[in-house]
mmCIF file with all atom_site columns, C-alpha atoms in Angstrom:
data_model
loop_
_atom_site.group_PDB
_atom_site.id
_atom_site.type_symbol
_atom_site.label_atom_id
_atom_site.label_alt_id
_atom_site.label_comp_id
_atom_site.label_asym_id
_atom_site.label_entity_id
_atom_site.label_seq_id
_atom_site.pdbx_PDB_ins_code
_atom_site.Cartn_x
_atom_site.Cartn_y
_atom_site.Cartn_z
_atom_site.occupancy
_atom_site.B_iso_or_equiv
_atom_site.pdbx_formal_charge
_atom_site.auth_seq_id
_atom_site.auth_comp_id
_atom_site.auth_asym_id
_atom_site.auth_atom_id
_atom_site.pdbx_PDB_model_num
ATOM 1   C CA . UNK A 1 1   ? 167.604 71.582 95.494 1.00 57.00 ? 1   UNK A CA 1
ATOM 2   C CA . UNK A 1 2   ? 165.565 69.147 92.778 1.00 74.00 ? 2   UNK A CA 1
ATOM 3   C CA . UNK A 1 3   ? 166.052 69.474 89.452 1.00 81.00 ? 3   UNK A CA 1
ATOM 4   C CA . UNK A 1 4   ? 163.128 70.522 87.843 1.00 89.00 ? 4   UNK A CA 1
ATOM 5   C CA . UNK A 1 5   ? 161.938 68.705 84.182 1.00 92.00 ? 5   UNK A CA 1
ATOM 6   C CA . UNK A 1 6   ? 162.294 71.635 82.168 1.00 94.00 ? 6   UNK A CA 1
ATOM 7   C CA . UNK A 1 7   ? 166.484 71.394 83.803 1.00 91.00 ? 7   UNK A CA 1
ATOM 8   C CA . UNK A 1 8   ? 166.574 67.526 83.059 1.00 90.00 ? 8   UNK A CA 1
ATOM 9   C CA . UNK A 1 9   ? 164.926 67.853 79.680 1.00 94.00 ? 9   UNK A CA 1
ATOM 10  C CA . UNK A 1 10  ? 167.340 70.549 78.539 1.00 93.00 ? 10  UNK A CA 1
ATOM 11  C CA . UNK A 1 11  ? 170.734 68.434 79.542 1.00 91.00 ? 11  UNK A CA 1
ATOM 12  C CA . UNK A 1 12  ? 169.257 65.350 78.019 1.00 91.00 ? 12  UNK A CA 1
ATOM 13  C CA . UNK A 1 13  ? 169.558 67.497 74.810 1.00 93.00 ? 13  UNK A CA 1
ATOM 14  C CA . UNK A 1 14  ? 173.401 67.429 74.733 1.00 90.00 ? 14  UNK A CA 1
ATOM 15  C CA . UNK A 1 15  ? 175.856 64.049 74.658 1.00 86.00 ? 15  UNK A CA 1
ATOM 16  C CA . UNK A 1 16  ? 176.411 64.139 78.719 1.00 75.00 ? 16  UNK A CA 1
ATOM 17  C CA . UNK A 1 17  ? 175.236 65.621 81.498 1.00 69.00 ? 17  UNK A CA 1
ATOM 18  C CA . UNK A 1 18  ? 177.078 67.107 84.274 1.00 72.00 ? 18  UNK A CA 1
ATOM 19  C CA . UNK A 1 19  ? 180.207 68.006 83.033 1.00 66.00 ? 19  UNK A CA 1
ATOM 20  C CA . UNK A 1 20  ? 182.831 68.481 85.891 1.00 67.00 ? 20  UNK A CA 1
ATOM 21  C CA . UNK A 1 21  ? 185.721 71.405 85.541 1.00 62.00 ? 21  UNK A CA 1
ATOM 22  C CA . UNK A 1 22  ? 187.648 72.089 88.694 1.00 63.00 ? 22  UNK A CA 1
ATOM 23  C CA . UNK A 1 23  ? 185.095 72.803 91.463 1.00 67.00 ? 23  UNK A CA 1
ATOM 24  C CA . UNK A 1 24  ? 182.806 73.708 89.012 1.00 67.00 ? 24  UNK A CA 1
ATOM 25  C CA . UNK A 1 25  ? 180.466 71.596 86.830 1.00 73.00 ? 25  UNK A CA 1
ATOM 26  C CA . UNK A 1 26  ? 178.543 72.686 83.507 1.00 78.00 ? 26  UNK A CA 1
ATOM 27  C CA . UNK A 1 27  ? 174.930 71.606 82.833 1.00 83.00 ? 27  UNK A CA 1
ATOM 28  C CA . UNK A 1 28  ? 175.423 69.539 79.744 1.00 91.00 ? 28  UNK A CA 1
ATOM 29  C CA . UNK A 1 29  ? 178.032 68.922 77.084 1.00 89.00 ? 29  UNK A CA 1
ATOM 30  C CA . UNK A 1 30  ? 177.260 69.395 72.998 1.00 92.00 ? 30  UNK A CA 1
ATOM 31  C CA . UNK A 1 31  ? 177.862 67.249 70.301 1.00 92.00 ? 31  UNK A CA 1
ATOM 32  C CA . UNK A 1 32  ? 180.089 70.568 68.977 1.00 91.00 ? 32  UNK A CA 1
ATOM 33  C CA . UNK A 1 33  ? 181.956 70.649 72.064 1.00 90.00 ? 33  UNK A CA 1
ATOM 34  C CA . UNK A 1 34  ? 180.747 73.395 73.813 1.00 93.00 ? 34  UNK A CA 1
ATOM 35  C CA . UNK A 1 35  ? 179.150 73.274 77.289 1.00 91.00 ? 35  UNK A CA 1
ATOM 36  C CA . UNK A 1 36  ? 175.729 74.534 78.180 1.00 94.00 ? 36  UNK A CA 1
ATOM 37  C CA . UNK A 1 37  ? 174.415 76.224 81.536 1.00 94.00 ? 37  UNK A CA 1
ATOM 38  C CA . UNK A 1 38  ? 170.783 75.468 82.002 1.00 95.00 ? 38  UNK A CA 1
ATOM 39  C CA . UNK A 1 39  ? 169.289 78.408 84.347 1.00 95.00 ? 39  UNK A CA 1
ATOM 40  C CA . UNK A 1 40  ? 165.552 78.547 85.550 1.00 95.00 ? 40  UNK A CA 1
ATOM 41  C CA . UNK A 1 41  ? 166.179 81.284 87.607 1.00 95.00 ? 41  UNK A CA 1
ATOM 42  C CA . UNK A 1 42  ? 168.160 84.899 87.264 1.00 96.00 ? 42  UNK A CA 1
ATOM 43  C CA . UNK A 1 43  ? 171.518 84.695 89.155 1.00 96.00 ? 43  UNK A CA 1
ATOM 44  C CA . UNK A 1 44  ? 173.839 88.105 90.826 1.00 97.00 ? 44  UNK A CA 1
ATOM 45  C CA . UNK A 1 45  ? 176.081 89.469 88.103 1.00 97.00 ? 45  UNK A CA 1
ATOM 46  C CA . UNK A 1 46  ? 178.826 87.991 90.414 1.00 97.00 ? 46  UNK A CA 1
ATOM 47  C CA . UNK A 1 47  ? 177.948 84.616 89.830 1.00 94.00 ? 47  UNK A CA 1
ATOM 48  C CA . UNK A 1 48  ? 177.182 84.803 86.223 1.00 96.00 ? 48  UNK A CA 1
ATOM 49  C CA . UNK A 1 49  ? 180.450 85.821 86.226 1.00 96.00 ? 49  UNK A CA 1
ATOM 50  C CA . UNK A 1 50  ? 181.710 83.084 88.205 1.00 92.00 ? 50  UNK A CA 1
ATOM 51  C CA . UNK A 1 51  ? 180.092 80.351 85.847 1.00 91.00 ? 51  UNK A CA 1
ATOM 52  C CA . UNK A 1 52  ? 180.995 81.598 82.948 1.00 93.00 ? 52  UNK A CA 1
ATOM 53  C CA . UNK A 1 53  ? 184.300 80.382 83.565 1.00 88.00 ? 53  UNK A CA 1
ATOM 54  C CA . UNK A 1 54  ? 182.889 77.319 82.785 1.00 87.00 ? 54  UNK A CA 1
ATOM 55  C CA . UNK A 1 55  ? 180.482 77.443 79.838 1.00 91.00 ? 55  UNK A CA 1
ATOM 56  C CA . UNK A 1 56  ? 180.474 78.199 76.463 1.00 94.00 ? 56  UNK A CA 1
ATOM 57  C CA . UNK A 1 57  ? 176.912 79.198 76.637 1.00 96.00 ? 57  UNK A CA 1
ATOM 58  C CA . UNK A 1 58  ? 173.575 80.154 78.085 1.00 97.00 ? 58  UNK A CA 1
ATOM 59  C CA . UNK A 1 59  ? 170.085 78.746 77.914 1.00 97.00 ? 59  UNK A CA 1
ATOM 60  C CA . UNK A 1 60  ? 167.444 80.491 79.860 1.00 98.00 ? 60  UNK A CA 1
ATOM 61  C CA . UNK A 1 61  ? 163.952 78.993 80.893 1.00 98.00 ? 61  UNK A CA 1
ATOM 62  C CA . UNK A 1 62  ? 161.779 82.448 80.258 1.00 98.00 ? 62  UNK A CA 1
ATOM 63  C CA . UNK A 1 63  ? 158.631 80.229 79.632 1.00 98.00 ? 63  UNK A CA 1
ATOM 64  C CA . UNK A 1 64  ? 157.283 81.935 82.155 1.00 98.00 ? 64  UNK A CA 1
ATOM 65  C CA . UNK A 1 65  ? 157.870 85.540 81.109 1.00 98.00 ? 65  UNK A CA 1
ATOM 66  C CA . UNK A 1 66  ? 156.847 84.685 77.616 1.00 98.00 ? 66  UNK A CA 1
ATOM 67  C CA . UNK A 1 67  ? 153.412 83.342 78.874 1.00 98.00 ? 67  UNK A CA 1
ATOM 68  C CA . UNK A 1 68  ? 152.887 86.217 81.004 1.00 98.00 ? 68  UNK A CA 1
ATOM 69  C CA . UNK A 1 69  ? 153.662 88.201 77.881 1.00 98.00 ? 69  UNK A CA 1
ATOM 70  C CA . UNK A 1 70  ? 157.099 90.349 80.124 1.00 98.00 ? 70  UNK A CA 1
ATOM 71  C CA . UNK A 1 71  ? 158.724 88.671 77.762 1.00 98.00 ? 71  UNK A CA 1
ATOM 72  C CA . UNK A 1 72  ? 157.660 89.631 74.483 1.00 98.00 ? 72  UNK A CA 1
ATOM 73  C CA . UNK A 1 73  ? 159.006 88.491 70.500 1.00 97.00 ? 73  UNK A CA 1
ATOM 74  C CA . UNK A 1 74  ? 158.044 89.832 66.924 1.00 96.00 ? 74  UNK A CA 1
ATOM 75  C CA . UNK A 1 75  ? 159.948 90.357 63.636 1.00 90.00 ? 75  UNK A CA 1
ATOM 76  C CA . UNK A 1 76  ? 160.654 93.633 62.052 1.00 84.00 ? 76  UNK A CA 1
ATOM 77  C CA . UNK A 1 77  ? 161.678 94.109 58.739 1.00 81.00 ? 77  UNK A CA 1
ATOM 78  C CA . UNK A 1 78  ? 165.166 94.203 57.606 1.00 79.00 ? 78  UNK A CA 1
ATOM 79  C CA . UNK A 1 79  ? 166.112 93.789 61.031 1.00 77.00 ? 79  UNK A CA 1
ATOM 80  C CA . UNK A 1 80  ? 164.240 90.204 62.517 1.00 80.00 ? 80  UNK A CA 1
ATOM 81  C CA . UNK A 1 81  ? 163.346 89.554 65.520 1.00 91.00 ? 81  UNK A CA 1
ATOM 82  C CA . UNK A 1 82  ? 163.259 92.286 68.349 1.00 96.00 ? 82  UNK A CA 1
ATOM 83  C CA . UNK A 1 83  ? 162.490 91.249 71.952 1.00 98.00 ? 83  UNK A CA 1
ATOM 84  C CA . UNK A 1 84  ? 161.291 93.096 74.961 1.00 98.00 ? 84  UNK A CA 1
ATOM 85  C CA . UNK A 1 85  ? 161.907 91.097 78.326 1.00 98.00 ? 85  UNK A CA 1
ATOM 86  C CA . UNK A 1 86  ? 159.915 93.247 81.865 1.00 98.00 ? 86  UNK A CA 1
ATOM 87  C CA . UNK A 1 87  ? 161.540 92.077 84.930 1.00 97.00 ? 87  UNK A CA 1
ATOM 88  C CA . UNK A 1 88  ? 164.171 90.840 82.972 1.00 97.00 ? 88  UNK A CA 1
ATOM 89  C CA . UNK A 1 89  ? 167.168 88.690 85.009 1.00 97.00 ? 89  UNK A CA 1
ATOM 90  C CA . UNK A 1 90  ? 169.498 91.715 85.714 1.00 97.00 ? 90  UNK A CA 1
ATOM 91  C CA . UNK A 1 91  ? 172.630 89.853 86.715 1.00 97.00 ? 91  UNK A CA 1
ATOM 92  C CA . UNK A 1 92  ? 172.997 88.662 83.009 1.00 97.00 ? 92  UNK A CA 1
ATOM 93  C CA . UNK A 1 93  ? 173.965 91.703 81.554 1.00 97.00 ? 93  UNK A CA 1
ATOM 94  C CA . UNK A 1 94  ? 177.493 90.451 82.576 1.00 97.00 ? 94  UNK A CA 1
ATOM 95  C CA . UNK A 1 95  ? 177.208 87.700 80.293 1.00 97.00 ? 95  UNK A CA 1
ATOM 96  C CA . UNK A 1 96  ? 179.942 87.309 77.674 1.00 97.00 ? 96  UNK A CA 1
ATOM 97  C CA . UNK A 1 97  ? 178.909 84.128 76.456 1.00 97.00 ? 97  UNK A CA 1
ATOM 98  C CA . UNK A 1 98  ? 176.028 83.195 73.981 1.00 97.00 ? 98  UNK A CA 1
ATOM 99  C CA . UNK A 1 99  ? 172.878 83.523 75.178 1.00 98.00 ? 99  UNK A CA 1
ATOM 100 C CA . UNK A 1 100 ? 168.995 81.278 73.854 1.00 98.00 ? 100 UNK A CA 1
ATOM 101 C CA . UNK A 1 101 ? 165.978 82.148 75.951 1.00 98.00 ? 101 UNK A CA 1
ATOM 102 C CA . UNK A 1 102 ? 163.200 79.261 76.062 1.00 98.00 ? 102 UNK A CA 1
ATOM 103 C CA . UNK A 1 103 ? 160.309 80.858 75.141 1.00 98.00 ? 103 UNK A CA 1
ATOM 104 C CA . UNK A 1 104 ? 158.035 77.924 74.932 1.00 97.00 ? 104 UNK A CA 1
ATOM 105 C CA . UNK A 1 105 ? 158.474 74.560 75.328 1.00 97.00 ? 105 UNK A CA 1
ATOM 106 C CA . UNK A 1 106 ? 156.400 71.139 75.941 1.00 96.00 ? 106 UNK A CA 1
ATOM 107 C CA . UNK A 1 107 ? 158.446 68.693 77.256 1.00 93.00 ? 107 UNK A CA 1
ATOM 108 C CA . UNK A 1 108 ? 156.058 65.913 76.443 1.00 93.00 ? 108 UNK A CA 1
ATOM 109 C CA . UNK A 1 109 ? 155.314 66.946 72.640 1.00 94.00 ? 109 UNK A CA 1
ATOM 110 C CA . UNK A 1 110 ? 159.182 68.427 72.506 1.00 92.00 ? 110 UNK A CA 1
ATOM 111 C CA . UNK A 1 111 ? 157.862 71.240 70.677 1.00 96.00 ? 111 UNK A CA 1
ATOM 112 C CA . UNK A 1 112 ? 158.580 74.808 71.592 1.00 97.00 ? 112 UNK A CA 1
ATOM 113 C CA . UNK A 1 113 ? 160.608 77.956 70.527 1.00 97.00 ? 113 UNK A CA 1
ATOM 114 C CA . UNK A 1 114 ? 163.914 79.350 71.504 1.00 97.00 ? 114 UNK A CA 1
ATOM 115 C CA . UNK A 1 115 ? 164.570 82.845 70.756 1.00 97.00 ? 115 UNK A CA 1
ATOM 116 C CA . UNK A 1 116 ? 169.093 82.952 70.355 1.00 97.00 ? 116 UNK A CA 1
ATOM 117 C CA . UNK A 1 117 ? 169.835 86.340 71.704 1.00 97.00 ? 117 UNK A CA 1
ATOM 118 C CA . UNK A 1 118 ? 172.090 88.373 69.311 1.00 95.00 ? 118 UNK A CA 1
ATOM 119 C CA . UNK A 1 119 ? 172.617 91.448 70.994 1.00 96.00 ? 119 UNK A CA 1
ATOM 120 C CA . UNK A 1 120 ? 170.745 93.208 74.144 1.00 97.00 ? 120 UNK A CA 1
ATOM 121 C CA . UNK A 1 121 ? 170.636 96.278 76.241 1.00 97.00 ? 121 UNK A CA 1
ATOM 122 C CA . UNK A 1 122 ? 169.626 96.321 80.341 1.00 97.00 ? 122 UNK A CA 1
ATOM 123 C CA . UNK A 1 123 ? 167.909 99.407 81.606 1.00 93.00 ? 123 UNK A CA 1
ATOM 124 C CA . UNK A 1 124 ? 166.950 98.995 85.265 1.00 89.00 ? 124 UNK A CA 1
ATOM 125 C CA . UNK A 1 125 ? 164.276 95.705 84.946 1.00 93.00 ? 125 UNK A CA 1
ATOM 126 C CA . UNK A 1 126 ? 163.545 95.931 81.055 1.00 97.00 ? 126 UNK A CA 1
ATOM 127 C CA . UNK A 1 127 ? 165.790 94.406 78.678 1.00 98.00 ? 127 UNK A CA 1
ATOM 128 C CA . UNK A 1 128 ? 165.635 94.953 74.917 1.00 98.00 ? 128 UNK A CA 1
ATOM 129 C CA . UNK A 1 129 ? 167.219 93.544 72.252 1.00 97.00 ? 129 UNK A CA 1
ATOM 130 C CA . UNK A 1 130 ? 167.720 91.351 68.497 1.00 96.00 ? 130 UNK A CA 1
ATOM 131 C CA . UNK A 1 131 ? 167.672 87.922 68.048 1.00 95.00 ? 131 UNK A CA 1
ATOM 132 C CA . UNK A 1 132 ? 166.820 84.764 65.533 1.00 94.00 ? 132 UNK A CA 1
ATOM 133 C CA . UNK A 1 133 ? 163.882 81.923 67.156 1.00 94.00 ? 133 UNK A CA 1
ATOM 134 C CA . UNK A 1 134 ? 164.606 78.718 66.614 1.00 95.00 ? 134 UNK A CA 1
ATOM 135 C CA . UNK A 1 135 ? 162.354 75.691 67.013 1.00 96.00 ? 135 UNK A CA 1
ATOM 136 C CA . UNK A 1 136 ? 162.588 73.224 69.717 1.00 97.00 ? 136 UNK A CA 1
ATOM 137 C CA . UNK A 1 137 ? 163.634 70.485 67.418 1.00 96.00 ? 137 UNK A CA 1
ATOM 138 C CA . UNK A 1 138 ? 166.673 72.648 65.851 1.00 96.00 ? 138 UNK A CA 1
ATOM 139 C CA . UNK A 1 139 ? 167.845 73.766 68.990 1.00 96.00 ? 139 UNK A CA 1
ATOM 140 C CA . UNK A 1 140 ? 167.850 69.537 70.096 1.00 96.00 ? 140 UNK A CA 1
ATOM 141 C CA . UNK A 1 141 ? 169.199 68.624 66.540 1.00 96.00 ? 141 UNK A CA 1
ATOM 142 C CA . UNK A 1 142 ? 172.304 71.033 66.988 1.00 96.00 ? 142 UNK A CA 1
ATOM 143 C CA . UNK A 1 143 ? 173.080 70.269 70.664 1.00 95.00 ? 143 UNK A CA 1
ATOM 144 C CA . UNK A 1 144 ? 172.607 66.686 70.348 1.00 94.00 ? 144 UNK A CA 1
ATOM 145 C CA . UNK A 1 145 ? 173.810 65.910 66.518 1.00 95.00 ? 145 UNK A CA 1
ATOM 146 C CA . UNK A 1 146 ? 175.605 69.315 65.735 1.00 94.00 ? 146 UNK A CA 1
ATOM 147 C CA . UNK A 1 147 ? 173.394 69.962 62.984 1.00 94.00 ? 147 UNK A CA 1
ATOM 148 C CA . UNK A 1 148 ? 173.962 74.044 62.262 1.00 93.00 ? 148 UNK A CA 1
ATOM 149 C CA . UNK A 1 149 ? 170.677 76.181 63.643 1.00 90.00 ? 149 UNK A CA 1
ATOM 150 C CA . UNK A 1 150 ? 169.866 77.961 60.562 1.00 74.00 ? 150 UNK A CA 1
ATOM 151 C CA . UNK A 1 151 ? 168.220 81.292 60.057 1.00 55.00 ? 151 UNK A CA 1
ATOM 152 C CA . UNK A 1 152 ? 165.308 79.916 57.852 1.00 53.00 ? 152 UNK A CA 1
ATOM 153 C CA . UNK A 1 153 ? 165.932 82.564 55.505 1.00 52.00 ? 153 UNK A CA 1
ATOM 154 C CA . UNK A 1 154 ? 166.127 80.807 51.829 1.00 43.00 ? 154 UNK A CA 1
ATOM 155 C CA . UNK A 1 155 ? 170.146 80.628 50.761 1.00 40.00 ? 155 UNK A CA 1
ATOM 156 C CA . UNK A 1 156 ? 171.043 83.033 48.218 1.00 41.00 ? 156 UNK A CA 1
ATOM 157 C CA . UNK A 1 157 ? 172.725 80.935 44.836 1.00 38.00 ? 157 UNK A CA 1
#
């Protein structure tokens, strides 16, 4: 299968690509020392499963869902952002580890939004949940550099 830009892009973000464990192999490796999985597609629950043996977290290419407006973000006070996600990727409501859906992204500008998943609920193909967006460039800053993503709230002194 060929990797597709938005994959390559994504594990030129970390320190090294293709990080081998066992059998197994994780996407790209952070400056933090966790490993990322990459995934442009929705995988069985079994597999998730299966990889998350492996990785620390999850980064999900839902540009398409987010264009096509199945995938949809806005904040709400006192509780930020909610998310609704139509023909969401079932098989990842296994997933134990962290979780950032791609929401936009233009991998010849580099700017885009991630949206870091902070809790969700599946029911049958909709998925609904909280979460905090983060810009392209923080999301590259903290796997490549480990600078922190921050909530750009303003820091109570």
């Amino acid at each position: 299968m060929t990797e597709s830009g938005w994959h390559k892009e994504i594990k030129g973000w970390g320190v090294e690509a293709e990080i081998r464990i066992g059998n197994r192999r994780a996407d790209c490796y952070l400056r933090c020392g966790k490993r990322a999985e990459a995934q442009c597609r929705g995988l069985p629950s079994a597999e998730v499963t299966a990889r998350e043996a492996h990785t620390d977290l999850w980064i999900l290419n839902c540009r398409a869902a987010f264009r096509s407006s199945r995938l949809a973000v806005w904040e709400a006070p006192d509780l930020g952002g909610l998310f609704r996600w139509d023909h969401s990727w079932q098989g990842f409501a296994v997933a134990k580890r962290p979780v950032y859906l791609n929401l936009e992204l233009n991998i010849h500008t580099g700017q885009g939004r991630f949206l870091e998943v902070t809790a969700w609920t599946f029911d049958g193909y909709r998925t609904v949940g909280t979460g905090q967006v983060h810009t392209a460039a923080a999301m590259r800053s903290w796997m490549r550099y480990d600078i922190p993503l921050t909530t750009g709230k303003p820091t109570v002194r």
